[in-house]
CSV table of C-alpha atoms in Angstrom, one decimal:
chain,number,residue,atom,x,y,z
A,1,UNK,CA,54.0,13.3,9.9
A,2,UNK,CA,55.4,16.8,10.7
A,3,UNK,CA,58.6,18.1,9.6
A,4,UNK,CA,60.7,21.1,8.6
A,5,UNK,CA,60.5,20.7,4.7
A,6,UNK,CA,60.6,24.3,3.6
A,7,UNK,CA,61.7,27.8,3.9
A,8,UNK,CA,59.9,30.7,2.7
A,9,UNK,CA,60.2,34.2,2.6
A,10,UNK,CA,57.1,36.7,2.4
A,11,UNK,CA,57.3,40.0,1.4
A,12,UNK,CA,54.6,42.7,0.9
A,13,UNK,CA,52.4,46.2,1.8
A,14,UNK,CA,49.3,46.9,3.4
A,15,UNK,CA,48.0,50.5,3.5
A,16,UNK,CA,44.9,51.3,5.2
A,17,UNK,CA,43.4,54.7,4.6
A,18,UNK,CA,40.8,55.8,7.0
A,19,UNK,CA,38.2,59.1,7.2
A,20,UNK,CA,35.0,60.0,9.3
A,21,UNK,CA,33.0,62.5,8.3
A,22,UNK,CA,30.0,63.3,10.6
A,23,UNK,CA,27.0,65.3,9.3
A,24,UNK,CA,24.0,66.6,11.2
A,25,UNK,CA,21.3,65.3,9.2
A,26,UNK,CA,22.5,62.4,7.4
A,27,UNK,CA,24.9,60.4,10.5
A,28,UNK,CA,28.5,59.2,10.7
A,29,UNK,CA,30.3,58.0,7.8
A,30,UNK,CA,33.4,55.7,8.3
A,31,UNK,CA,35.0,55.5,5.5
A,32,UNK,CA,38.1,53.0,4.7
A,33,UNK,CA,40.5,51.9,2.4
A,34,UNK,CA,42.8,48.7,2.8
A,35,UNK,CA,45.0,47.1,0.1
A,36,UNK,CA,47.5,44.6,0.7
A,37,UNK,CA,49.7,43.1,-1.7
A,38,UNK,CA,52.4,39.8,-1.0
A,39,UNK,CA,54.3,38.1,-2.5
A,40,UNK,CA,56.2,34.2,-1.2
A,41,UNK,CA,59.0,32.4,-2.4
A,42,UNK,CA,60.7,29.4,-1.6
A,43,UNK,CA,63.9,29.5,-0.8
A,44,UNK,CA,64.9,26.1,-0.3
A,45,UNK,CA,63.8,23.0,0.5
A,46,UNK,CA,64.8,20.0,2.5
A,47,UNK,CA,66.0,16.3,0.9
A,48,UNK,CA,62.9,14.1,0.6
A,49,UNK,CA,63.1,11.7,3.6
A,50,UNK,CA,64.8,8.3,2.7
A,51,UNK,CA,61.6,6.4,4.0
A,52,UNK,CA,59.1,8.2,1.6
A,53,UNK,CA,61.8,8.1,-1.3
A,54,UNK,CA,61.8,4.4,-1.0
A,55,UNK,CA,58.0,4.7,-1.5
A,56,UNK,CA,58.6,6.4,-4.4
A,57,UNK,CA,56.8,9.5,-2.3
A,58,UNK,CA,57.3,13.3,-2.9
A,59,UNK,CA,57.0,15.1,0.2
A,60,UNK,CA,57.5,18.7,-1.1
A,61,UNK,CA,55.9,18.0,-4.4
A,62,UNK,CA,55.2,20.7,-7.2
A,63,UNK,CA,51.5,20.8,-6.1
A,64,UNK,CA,52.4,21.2,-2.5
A,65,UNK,CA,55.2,24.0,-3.5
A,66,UNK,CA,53.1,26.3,-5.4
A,67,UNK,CA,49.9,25.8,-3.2
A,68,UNK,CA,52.4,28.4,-0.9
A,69,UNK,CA,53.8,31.1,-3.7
A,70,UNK,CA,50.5,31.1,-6.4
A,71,UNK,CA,47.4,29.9,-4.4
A,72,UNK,CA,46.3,33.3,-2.6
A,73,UNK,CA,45.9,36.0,-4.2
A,74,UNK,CA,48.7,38.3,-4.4
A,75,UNK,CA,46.2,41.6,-3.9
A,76,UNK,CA,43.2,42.1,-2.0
A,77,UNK,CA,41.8,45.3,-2.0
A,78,UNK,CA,39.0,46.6,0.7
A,79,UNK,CA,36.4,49.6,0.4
A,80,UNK,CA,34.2,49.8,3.3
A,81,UNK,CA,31.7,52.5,4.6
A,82,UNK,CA,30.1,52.2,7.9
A,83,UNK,CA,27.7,54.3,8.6
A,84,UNK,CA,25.0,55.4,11.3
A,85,UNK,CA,22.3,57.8,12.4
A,86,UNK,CA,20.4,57.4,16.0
A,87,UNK,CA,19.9,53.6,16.4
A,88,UNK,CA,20.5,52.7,12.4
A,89,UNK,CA,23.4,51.8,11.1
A,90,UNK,CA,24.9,50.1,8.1
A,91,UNK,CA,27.8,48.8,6.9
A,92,UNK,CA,28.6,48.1,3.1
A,93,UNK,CA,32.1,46.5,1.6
A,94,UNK,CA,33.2,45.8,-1.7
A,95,UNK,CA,36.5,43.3,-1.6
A,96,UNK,CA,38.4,42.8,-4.9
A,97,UNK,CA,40.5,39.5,-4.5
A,98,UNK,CA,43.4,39.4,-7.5
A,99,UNK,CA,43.7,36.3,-9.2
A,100,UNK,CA,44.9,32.8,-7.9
A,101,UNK,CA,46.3,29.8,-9.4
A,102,UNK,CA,45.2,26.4,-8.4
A,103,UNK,CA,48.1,23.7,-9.2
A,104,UNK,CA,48.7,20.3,-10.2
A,105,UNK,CA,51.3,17.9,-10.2
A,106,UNK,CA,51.7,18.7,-13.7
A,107,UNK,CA,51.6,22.2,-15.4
A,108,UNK,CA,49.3,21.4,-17.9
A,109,UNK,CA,46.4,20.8,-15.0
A,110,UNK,CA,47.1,24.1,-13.6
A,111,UNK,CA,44.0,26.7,-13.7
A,112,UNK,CA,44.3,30.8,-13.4
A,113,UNK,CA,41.4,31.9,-11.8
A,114,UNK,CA,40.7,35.6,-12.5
A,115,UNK,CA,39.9,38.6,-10.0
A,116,UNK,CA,36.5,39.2,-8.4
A,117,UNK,CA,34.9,41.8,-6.3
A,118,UNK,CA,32.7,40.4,-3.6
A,119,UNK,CA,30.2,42.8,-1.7
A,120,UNK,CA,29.0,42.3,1.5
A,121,UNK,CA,26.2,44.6,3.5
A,122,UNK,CA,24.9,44.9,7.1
A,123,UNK,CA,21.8,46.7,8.6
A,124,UNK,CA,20.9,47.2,11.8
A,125,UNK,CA,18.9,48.6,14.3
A,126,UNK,CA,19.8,48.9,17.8
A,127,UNK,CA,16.4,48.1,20.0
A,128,UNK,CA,17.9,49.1,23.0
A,129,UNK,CA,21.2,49.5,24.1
A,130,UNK,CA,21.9,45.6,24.6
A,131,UNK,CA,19.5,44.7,21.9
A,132,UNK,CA,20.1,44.3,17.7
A,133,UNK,CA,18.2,43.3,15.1
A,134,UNK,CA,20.3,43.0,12.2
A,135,UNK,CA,19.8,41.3,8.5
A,136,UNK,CA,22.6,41.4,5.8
A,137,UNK,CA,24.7,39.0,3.7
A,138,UNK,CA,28.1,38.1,2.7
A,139,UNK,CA,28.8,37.7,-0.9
A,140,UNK,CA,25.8,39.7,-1.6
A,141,UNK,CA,25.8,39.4,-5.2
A,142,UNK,CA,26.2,35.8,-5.3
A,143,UNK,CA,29.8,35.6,-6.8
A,144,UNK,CA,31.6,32.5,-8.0
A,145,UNK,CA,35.2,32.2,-9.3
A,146,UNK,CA,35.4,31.6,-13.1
A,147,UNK,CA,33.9,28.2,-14.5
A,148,UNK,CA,37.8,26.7,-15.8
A,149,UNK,CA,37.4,23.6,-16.9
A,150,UNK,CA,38.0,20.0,-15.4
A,151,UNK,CA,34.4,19.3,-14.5
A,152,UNK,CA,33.6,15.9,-13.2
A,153,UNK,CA,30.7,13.4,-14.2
A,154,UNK,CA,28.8,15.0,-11.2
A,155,UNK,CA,29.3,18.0,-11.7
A,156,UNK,CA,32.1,19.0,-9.5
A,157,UNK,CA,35.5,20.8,-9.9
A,158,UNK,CA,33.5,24.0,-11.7
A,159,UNK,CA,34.8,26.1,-9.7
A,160,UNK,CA,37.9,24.7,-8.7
A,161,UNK,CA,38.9,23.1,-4.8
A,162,UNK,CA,39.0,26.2,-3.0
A,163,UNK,CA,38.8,30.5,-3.3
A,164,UNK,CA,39.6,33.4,-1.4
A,165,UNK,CA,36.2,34.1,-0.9
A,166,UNK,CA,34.5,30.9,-1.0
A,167,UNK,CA,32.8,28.2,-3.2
A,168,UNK,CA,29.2,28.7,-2.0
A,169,UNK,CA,28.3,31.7,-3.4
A,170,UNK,CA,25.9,34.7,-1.0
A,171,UNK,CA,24.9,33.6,2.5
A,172,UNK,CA,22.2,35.6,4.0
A,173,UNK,CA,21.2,36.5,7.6
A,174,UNK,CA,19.0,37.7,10.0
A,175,UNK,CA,20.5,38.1,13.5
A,176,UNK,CA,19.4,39.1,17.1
A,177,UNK,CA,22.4,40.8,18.9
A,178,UNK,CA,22.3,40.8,23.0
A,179,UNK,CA,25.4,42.3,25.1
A,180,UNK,CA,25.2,41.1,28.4
């Protein structure tokens, strides 16, 4: 069922700051800076279709409505250095994510997860110029969003359905790179 139901309008910023400094001895730093901030809001909405009123159907429910203005984060927040010497190199990021709130039909089963910094790290080696051995991880630290409530009898809903940066915690890696 596809349809037309909503209007929004997003405003916001993103600034990306950006600085190399190269050094004899110790290799090339790229440095950088991003932050972005947004903010959505409905601006109206369309009639609920006859055939799904006479079901006694929502289409553009309150779930449904703030799951657009309140489910991302309104700020995210990048610091990344990349840096290498000769065949090394290495890249480290620390990503803030502002808080989110996952909604309900009802306000009273809404939950305000706070922000969290996520870090994630590369290091590599170039064999030769087509070849790279690389290991690293994403969500190096192993971060979750806040335990809030709602927990079901197996043990789901901890961490709420869904976050920025992911419900499964750190993945780690080893990788062979080859550029044809």
């Amino acid at each position: 069922f596809f349809t037309n139901a909503i209007d929004t309008r997003t405003r916001g910023i993103d600034a990306v700051a950006e600085y190399t400094l190269r050094t004899s001895s110790l290799g090339a730093f790229r440095l950088s800076a991003a932050y972005s901030y947004n903010e959505t809001k409905i601006l109206s909405i369309a009639d609920n279709p006859a055939a799904l009123s006479s079901l006694n159907v929502v289409l553009f429910g309150r779930q449904a409505q703030r799951d657009l203005v309140v489910a991302l984060p309104r700020t995210k927040l990048a610091l990344t250095n990349d840096w290498s010497l000769g065949r090394v190199h290495a890249l480290a990021r620390a990503t803030r994510f502002g808080r989110y709130i996952e909604s309900s039909n009802v306000a009273t089963g809404d939950r305000t997860f706070g922000g969290k910094w996520v870090a994630d790290l590369d290091i590599g080696y170039d064999l030769t110029d087509r070849v790279t051995l690389a290991v690293g991880a994403n969500n190096l630290f192993d971060t979750y969003p806040n335990r809030n409530g709602l927990i079901a009898a197996d043990g789901s809903g901890a961490y709420g359905g869904f976050a920025p940066f992911g419900l499964s915690g750190g993945s780690y890696y080893a990788r062979v790179g080859v550029s044809l």
